[in-house]
XYZ file of C-alpha atoms in Angstrom:
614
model
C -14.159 -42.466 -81.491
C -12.007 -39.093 -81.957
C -10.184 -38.179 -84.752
C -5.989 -38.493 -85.015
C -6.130 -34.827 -85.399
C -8.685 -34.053 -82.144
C -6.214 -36.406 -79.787
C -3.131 -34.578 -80.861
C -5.232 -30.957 -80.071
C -6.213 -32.857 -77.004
C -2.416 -33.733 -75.802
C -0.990 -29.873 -77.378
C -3.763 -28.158 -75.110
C -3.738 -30.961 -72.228
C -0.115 -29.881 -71.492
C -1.464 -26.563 -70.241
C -4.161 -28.553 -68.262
C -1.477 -30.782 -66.899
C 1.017 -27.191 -66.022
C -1.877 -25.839 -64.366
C -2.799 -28.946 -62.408
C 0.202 -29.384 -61.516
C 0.954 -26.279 -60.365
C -2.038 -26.848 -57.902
C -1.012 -30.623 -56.782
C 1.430 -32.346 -57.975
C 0.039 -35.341 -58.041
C -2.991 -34.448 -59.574
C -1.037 -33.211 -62.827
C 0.495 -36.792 -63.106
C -2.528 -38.610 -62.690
C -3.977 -36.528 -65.671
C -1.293 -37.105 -67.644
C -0.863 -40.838 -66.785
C -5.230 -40.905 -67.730
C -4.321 -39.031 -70.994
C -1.718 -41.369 -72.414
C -3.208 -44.227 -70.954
C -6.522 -43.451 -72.975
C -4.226 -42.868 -76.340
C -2.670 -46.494 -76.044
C -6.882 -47.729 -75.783
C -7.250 -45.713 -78.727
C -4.406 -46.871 -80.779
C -5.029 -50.395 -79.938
C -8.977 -49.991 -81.582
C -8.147 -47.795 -84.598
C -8.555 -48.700 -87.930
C -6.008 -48.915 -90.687
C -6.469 -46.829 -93.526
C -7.990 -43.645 -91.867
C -6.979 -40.507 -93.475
C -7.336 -37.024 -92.202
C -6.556 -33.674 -93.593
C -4.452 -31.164 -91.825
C -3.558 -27.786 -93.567
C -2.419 -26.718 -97.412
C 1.835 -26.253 -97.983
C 0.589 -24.847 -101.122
C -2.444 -24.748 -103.388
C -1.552 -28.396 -104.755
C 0.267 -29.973 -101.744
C -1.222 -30.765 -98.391
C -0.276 -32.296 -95.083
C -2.275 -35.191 -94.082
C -2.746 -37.698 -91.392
C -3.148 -41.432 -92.333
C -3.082 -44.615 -90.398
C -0.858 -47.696 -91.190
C 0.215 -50.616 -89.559
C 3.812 -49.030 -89.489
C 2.436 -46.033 -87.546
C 0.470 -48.209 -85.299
C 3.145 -50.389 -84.580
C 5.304 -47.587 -83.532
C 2.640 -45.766 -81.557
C 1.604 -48.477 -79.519
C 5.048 -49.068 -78.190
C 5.622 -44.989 -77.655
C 2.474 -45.028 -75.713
C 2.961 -47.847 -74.244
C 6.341 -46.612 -72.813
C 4.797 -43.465 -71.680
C 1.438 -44.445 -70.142
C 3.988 -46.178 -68.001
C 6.397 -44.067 -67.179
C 3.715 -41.179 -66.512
C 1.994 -43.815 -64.161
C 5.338 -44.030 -62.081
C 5.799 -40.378 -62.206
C 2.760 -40.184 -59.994
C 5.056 -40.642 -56.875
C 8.052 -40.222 -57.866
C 7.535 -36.396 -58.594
C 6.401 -35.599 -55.077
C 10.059 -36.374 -54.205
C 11.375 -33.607 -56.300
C 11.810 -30.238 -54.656
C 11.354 -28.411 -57.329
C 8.374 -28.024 -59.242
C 7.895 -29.946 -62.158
C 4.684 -28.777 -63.752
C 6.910 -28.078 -66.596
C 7.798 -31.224 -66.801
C 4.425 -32.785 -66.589
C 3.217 -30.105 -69.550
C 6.057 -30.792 -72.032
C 5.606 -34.174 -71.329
C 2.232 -34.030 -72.680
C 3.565 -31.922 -75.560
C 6.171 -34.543 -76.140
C 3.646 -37.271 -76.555
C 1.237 -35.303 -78.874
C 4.271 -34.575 -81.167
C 5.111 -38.305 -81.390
C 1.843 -39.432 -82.120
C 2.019 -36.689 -85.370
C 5.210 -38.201 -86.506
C 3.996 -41.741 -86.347
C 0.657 -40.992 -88.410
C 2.350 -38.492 -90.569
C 1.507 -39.211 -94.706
C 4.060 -36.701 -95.494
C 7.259 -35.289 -95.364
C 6.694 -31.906 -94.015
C 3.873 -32.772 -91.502
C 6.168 -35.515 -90.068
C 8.612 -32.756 -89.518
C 6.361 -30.452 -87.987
C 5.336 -32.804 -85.551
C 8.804 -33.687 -85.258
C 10.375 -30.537 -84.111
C 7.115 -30.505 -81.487
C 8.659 -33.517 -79.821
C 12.311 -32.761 -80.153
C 11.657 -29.233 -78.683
C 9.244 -30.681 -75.688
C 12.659 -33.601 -74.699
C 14.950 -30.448 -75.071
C 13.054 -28.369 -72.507
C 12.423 -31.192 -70.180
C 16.443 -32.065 -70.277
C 17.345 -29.185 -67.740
C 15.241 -30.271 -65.340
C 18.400 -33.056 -64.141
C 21.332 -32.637 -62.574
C 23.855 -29.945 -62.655
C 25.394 -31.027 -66.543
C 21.810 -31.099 -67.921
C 21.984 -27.429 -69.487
C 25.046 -28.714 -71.223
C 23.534 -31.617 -72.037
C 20.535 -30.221 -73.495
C 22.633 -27.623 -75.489
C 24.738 -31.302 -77.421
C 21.364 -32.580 -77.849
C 19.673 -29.350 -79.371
C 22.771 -29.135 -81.779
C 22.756 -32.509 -82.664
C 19.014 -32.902 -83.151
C 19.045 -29.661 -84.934
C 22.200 -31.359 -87.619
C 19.966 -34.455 -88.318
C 16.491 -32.566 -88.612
C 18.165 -29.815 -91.033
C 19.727 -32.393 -92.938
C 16.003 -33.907 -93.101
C 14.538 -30.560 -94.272
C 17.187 -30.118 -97.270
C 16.353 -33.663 -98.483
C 12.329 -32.927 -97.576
C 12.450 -29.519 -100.201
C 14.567 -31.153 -102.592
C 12.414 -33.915 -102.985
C 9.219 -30.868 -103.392
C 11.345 -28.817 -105.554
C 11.996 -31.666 -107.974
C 8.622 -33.707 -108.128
C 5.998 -31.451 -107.003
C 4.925 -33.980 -103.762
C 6.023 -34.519 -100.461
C 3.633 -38.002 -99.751
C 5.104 -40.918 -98.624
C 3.334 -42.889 -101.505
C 4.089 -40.501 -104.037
C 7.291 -39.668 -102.998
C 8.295 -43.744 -103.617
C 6.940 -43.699 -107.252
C 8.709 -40.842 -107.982
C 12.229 -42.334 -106.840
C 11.728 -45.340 -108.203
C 11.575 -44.046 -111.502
C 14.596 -41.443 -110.385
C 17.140 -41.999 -113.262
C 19.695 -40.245 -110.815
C 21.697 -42.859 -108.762
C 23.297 -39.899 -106.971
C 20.442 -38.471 -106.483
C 18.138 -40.937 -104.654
C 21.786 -41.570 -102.315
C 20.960 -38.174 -100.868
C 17.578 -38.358 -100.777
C 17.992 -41.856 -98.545
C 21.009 -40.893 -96.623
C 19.704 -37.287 -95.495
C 16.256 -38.546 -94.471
C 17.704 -41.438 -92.996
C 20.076 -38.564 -90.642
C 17.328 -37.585 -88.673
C 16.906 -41.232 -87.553
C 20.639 -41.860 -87.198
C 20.611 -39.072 -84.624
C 17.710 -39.902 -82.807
C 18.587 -43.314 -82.684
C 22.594 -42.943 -81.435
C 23.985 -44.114 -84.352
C 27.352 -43.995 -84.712
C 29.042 -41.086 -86.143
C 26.077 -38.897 -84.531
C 26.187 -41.068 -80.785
C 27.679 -38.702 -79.300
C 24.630 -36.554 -77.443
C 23.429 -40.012 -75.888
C 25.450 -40.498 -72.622
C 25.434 -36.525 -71.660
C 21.363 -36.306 -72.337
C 20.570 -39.669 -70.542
C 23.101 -39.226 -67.645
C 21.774 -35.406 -66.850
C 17.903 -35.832 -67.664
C 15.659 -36.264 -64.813
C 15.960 -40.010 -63.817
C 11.647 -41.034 -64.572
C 12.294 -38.973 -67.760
C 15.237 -40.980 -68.989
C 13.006 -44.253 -69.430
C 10.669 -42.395 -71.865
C 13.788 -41.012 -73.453
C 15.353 -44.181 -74.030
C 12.353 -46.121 -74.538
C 10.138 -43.569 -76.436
C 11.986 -40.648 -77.782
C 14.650 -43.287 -79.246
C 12.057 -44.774 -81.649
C 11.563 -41.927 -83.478
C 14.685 -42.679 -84.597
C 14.054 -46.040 -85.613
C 10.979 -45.197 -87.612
C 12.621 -42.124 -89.413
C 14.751 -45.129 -90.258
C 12.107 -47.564 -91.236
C 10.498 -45.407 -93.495
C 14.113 -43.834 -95.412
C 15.069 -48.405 -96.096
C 11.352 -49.512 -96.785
C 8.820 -46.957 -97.246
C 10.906 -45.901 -99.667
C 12.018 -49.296 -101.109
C 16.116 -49.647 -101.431
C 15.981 -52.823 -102.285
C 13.900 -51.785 -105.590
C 15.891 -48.777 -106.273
C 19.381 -49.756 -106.334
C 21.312 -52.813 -107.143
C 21.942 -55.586 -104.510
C 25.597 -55.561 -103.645
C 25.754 -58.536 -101.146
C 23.259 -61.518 -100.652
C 20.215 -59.419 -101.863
C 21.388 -56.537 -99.870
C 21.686 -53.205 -101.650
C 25.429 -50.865 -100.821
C 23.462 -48.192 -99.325
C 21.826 -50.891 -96.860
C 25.297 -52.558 -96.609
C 27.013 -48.844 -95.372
C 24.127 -48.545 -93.000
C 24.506 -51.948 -91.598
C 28.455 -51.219 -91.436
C 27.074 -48.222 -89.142
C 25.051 -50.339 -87.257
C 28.017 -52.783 -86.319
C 30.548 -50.008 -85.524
C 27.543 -48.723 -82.892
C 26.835 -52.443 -81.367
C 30.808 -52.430 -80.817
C 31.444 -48.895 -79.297
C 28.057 -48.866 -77.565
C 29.442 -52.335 -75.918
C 32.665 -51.161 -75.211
C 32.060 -47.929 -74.153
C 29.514 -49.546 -71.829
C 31.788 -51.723 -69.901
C 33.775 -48.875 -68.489
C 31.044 -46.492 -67.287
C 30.867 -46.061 -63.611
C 27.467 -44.047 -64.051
C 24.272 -46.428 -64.531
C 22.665 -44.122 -66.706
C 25.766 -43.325 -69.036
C 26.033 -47.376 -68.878
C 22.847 -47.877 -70.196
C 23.392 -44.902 -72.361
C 25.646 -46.278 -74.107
C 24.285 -49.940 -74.293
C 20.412 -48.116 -76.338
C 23.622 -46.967 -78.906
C 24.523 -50.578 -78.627
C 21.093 -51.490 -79.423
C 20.439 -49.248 -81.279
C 22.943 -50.599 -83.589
C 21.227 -54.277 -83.455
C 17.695 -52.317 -84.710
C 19.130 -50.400 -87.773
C 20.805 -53.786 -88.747
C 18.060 -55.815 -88.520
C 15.789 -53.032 -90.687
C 18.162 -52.818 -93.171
C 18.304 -55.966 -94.517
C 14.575 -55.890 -95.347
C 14.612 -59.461 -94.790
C 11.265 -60.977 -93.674
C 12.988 -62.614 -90.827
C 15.238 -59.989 -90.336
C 12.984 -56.782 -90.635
C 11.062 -58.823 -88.089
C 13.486 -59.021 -85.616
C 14.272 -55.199 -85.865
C 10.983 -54.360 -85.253
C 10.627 -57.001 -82.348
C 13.804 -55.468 -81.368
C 12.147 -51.891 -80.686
C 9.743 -53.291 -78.792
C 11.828 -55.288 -76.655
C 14.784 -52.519 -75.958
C 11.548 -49.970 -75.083
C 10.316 -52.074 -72.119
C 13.797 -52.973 -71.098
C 14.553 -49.757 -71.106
C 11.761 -48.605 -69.077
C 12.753 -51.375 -66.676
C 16.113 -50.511 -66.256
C 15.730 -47.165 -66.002
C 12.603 -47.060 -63.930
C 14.940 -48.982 -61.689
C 17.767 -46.945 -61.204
C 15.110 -43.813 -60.795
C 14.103 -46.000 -57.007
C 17.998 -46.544 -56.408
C 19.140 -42.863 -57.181
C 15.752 -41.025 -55.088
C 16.956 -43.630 -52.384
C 20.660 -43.408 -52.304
C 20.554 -39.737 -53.771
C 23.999 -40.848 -56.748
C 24.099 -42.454 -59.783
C 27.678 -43.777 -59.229
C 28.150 -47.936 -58.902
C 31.130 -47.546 -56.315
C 28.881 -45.609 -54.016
C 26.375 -48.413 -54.024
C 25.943 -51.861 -52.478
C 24.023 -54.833 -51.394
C 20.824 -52.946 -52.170
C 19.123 -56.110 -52.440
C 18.330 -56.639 -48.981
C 16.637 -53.025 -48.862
C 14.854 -53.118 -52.314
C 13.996 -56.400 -53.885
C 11.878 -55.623 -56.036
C 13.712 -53.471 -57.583
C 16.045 -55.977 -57.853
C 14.285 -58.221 -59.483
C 12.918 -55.238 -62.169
C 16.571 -54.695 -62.818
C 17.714 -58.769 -63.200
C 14.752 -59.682 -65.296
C 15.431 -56.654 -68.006
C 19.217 -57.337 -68.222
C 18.592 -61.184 -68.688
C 15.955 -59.581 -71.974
C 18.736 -57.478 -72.764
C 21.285 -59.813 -72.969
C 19.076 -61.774 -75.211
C 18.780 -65.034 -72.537
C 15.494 -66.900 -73.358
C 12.607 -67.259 -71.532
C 12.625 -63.602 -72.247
C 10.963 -61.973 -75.468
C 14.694 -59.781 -75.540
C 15.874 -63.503 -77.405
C 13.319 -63.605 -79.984
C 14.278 -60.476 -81.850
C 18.310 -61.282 -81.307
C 18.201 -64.509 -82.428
C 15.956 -63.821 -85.837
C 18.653 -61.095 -86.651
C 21.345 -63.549 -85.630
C 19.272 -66.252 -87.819
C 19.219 -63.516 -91.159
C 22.823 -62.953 -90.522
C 24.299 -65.998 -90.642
C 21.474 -67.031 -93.364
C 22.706 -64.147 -95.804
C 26.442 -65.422 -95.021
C 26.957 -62.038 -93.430
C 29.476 -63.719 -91.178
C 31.449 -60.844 -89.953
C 28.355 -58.607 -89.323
C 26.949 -61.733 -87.381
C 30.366 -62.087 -85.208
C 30.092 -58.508 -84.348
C 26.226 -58.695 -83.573
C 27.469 -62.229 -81.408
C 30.340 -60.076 -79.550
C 27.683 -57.757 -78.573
C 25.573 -60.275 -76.884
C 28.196 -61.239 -74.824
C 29.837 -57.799 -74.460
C 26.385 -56.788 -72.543
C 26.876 -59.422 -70.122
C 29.568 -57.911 -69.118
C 28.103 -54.084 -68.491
C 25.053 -55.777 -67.283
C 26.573 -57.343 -64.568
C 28.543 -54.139 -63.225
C 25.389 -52.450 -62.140
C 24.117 -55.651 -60.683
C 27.445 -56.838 -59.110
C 28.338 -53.226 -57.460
C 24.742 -51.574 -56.701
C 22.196 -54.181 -55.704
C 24.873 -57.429 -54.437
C 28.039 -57.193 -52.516
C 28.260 -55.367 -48.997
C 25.254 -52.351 -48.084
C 26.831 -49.238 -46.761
C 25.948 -48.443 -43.274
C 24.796 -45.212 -44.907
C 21.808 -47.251 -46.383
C 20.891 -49.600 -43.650
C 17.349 -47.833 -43.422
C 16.797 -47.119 -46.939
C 13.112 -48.300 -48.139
C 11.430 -50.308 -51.523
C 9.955 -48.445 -54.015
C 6.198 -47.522 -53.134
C 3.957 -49.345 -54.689
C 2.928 -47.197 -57.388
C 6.265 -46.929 -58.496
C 6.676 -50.758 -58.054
C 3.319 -51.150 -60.351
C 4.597 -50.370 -64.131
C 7.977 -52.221 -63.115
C 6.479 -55.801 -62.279
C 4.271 -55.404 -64.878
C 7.149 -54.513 -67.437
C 8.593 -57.685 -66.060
C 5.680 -59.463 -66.361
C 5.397 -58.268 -70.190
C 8.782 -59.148 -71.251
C 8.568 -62.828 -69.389
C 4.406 -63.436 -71.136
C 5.942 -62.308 -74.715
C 9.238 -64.071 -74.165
C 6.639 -67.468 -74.136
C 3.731 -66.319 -76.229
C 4.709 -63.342 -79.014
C 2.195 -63.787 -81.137
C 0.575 -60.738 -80.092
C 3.652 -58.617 -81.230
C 4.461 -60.867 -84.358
C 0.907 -60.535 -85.619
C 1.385 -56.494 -85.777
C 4.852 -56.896 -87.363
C 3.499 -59.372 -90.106
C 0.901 -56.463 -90.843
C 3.270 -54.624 -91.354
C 5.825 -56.230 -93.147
C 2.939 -56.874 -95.324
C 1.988 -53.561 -95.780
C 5.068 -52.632 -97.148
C 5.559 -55.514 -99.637
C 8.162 -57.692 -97.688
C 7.631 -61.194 -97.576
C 5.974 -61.686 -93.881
C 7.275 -63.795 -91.562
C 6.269 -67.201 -90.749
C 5.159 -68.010 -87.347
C 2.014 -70.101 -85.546
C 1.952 -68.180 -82.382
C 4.799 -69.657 -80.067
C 6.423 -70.869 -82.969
C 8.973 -68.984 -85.578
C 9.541 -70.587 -88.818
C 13.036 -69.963 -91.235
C 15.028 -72.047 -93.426
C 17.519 -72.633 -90.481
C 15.523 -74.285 -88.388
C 12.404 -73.496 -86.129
C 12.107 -71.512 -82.478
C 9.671 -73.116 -80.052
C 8.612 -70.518 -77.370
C 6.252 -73.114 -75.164
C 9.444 -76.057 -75.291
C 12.343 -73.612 -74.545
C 10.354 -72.195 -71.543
C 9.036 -75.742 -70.094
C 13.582 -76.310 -70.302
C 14.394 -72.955 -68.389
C 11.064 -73.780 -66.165
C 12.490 -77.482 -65.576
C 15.792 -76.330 -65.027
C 15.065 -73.917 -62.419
C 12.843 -76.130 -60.402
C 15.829 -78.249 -60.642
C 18.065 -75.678 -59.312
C 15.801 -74.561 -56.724
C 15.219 -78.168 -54.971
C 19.307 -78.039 -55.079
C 19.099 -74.661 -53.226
C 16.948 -75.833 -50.002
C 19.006 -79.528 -49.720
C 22.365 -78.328 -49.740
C 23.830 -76.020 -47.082
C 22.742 -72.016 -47.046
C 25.478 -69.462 -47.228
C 26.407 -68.203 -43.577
C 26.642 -64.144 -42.929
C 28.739 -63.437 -40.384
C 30.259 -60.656 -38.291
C 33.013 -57.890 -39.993
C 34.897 -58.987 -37.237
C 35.285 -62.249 -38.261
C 36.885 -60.833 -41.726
C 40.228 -61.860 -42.147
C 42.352 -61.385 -45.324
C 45.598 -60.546 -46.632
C 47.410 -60.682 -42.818
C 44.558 -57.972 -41.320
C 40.859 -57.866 -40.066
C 39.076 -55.700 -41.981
C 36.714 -53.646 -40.268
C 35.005 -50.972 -43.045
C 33.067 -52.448 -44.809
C 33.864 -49.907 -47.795
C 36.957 -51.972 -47.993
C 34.942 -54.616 -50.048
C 33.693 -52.349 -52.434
C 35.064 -53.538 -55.872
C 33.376 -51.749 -58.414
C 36.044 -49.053 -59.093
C 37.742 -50.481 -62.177
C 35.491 -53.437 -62.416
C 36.550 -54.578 -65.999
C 40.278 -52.653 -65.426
C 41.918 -55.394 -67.141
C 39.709 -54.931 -70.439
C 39.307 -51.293 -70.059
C 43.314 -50.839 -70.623
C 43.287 -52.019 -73.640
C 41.335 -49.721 -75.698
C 42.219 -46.527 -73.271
C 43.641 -44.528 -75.574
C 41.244 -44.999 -78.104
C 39.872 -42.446 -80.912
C 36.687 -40.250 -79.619
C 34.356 -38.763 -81.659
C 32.670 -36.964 -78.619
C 36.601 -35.718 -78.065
C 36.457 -34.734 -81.971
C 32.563 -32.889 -82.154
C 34.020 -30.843 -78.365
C 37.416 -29.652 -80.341
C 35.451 -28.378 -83.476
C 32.742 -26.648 -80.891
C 36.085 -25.563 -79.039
C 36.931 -23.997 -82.277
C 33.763 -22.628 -83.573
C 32.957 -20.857 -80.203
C 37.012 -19.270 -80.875
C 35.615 -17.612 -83.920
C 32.458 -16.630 -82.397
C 34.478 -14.795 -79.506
C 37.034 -13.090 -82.212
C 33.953 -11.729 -84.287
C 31.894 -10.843 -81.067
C 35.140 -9.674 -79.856
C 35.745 -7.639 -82.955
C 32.420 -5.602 -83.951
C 30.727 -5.390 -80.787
C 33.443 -2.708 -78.534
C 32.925 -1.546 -75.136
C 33.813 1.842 -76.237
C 31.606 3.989 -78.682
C 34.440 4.564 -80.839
C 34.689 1.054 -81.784
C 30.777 1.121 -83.001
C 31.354 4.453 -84.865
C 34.188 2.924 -86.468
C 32.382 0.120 -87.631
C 29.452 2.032 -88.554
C 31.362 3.945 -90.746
C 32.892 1.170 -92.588
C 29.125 0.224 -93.308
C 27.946 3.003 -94.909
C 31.230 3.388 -96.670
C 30.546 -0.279 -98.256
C 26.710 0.425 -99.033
C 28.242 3.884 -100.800
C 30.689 1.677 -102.895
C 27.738 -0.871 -103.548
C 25.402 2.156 -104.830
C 27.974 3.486 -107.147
């Protein structure tokens, strides 16, 4: 088997492999990528924990390195994971796209190879190499979308760029001070910090780079402009990859580097810094929901509903409760495959239809079922409805929640749930139900290699919704690993103090149910589709069919009453307004269309270098 370090050469110099093939055949480029990544999850799955490997000198007594954990191989395997299956839909998809995306399929590559650094990194400053390698690989790819993706890319560049600087300070702070920059030795030494202050800053700067990545509110803002303009395939990986950097940046800032060990408990076990960063985590789960109802866009929707989600993660991991650390971590698995689902979805509806917008859409069901049916089954996970494995990781958050007597944090976390039946249904309600434009009477299903990583998404989310052992076992490693009491569970069933889940019963109820239902269905009378003609409302036959059309202003009559609420995204646009104002006076000031004005300034140059001198 290869070394870490000879599959991350492999991915760096496969992305010129992958431009070039591309270049030649479009779909030859995606099949090599799809074989690349699709090899790296094989590897992942067989590698050993504990492998170290050495990667270059930051000086004569500190080194980057590569090691394995279970942490690292947790997160991998659901990165790669995402993108073996995303690159296998790309196969198709990109011989739809005009323009050529061999720069896409290269940075893609790039992208993955960067990821697969961060998540094996044993140190500080290697992580953030391999960091910046990812970032900068999603940045280029960004443009690629529609006509607001340069923006776009430009709010995610400067927001990435505010997280990973504020990672950096924290990263040569930390060297400055102790002389290390290992994960492991990095923990001693802040554990026996005597600086309260000081191990605040260490935590909260490291922990930035996550908050960004992850759409954490303050720092949420980038989300809905960099998922709505990215190309649509792209956006899965995005959402279902690129996100979970994030959430391990996170992972490592509340339990690699134990909070619960180096600062008091404030609430329930539950240390203040923890308790701020839940705070953030429930302020993100409500504007993510909110925010979410009112989006006409499916992508900004969803957009907003991964900050939602994101919210739910970052409150389950900081609690560092066995039950609860093990629902955030379930959680990151579950909103990665939803997330491919969703958006691998709306990627068939928009190359169909050719827009993004709700109200455009209609009764797409009877054109593309399964795609319907990839869209229902990863809203019901992402609602949190059991069968699906999208209730296992909500309901052992809820369980910690309620268990810690975090009551208002649990309300908020509840309101969620429900909130995202609402968003979920617009999409559902106003693109794939209702009335089909005459526009789309001949549009077709997905092909069938596009239709391949959905159903088997669905599939996924349905098997570990009834049998999650496979996913527990890896988070018990790795709760393990990093001292926290593991969770209890015998396969299908979860164990805590509040009571027992059984996976097997709870599916043989929905299963029993829907039999039930169906059986219903065929004895009682169908639903009968007749002519427009026959349309009669409100005094008037209605004759357009667009007259039915209802979702402009779906949720109206919620939507009014936060409409004048407070924006941050309003806020970070005013202070760029203001910033690019003082740009434009300076530029405006020393550089003069006239060379007078550059003599002038010259002069005042070497008149302050004269006054210096003397």
């Amino acid at each position: 088997m290869i070394s870490i370090t000879n599959l991350i050469l492999v991915f760096l110099f496969g992305s010129l492999i992958s431009y070039l093939l591309t270049k030649a055949n479009k779909v030859l480029g995606s099949i090599f990528n799809f074989l690349l990544t699709a090899y790296a999850l094989y590897f992942l799955w067989n590698i050993e924990v504990g492998r170290s490997e050495k990667l270059f000198n930051i000086f004569s007594n500190v080194q980057g390195s590569l090691t394995v954990t279970n942490l690292g191989k947790f997160f991998s395997l659901v990165s790669f994971l995402v993108l073996a299956f995303v690159a296998f839909f790309v196969i198709d998809w990109i011989r739809f796209k005009p323009r050529s995306y061999a720069a896409f399929n290269a940075f893609y590559l790039l992208m993955a190879g960067g990821s697969l650094g961060v998540f094996f990194a044993n140190d500080l400053i290697t992580l953030y190499v391999f960091w910046e390698i990812a970032v900068l690989a999603s940045f280029l790819i960004i443009p690629m979308g529609d006509e607001s993706s340069k923006k776009a890319a430009v709010t995610y560049a400067v927001m990435s760029a505010l997280g990973s600087y504020m990672y950096l300070f924290a990263a040569f702070s930390i060297l400055n001070r102790y002389g290390v920059i290992s994960f492991k030795e990095v923990s001693i030494n802040l554990l026996n910090e005597a600086s309260i202050g000081y191990k605040w800053f260490v935590i909260l700067f490291i922990a930035a780079a996550g908050i960004v990545k992850s759409g954490i509110f303050p720092l949420h803002t980038w989300l809905r402009k960099a998922y709505g303009g990215s190309p649509d395939a792209f956006t899965a990986a995005f959402s279902g990859q690129l996100s979970k950097l994030g959430s391990y940046v996170l992972a490592i800032s509340l339990a690699v580097f134990p909070t619960v060990k180096m600062f008091s408990p404030l609430y329930q076990g539950v240390p203040t810094l923890n308790y701020i960063l839940i705070w953030l985590g429930n302020i993100s789960i409500i504007l993510g929901t909110f925010m979410a109802i009112r989006q006409n866009d499916m992508k900004q929707l969803i957009a907003y509903s991964s900050v939602a989600n994101g919210g739910y993660i970052l409150v389950g991991l900081a609690t560092l409760d066995s039950i609860g650390f093990a629902g955030g971590l379930f959680h990151v698995f579950n909103h990665a495959i939803i997330s491919v689902m969703v958006f691998l979805s709306f990627a068939v509806v928009i190359l169909r239809t050719g827009t993004s917008k709700i109200d455009e859409m209609g009764g797409l069901i009877w054109r593309m079922p399964m795609t319907f049916v990839t869209y229902l089954v990863g809203i019901i996970s992402l609602a949190g409805i059991p069968p699906t494995s999208g209730f296992i990781s909500k309901w052992m958050i809820f369980n910690t929640l309620v268990r810690h007597g975090m009551f208002v944090t649990a309300a908020i976390a509840f309101i969620g749930s429900v909130g995202s039946f609402l968003y979920v249904f617009r999409p559902l309600a106003g693109v794939f139900l209702g009335q089909l434009k005459k526009k789309h009477y001949d549009l077709k299903e997905a092909s069938i290699i596009m239709l391949i990583p959905m159903l088997l998404m669905v599939a996924l989310t349905v098997l570990l919704g009834v049998y999650p052992k496979p996913i527990l076992d890896l988070i018990v490693s790795v709760e393990t690993e990093l001292g926290i009491k593991p969770l209890e569970h015998a396969g299908t069933i979860i164990k805590t103090p509040l009571g027992s889940w059984n996976t097997i019963t709870v599916f043989i109820m929905f299963a029993v149910g829907f039999i039930i239902a169906f059986i219903l269905y065929l004895l009682f009378p169908k639903a009968k589709k007749v002519e427009l003609t026959n349309q009669y409302t409100g005094g008037e036959f209605l004759y357009n069919y667009d007259l039915y059309h209802y979702a402009t202003g779906f949720y109206r009559f919620i939507e009014r009453l936060y409409d004048k609420h407070p924006s941050f995204e309003k806020l970070y646009e005013m202070i760029g307004v203001f910033f690019k104002s003082i740009g434009d006076f300076v530029t405006g000031l020393i550089y003069k269309p006239s060379p007078s004005g550059y003599i002038f300034w010259i002069s005042i140059v070497i008149l302050i270098l004269y006054w210096v001198r003397w």
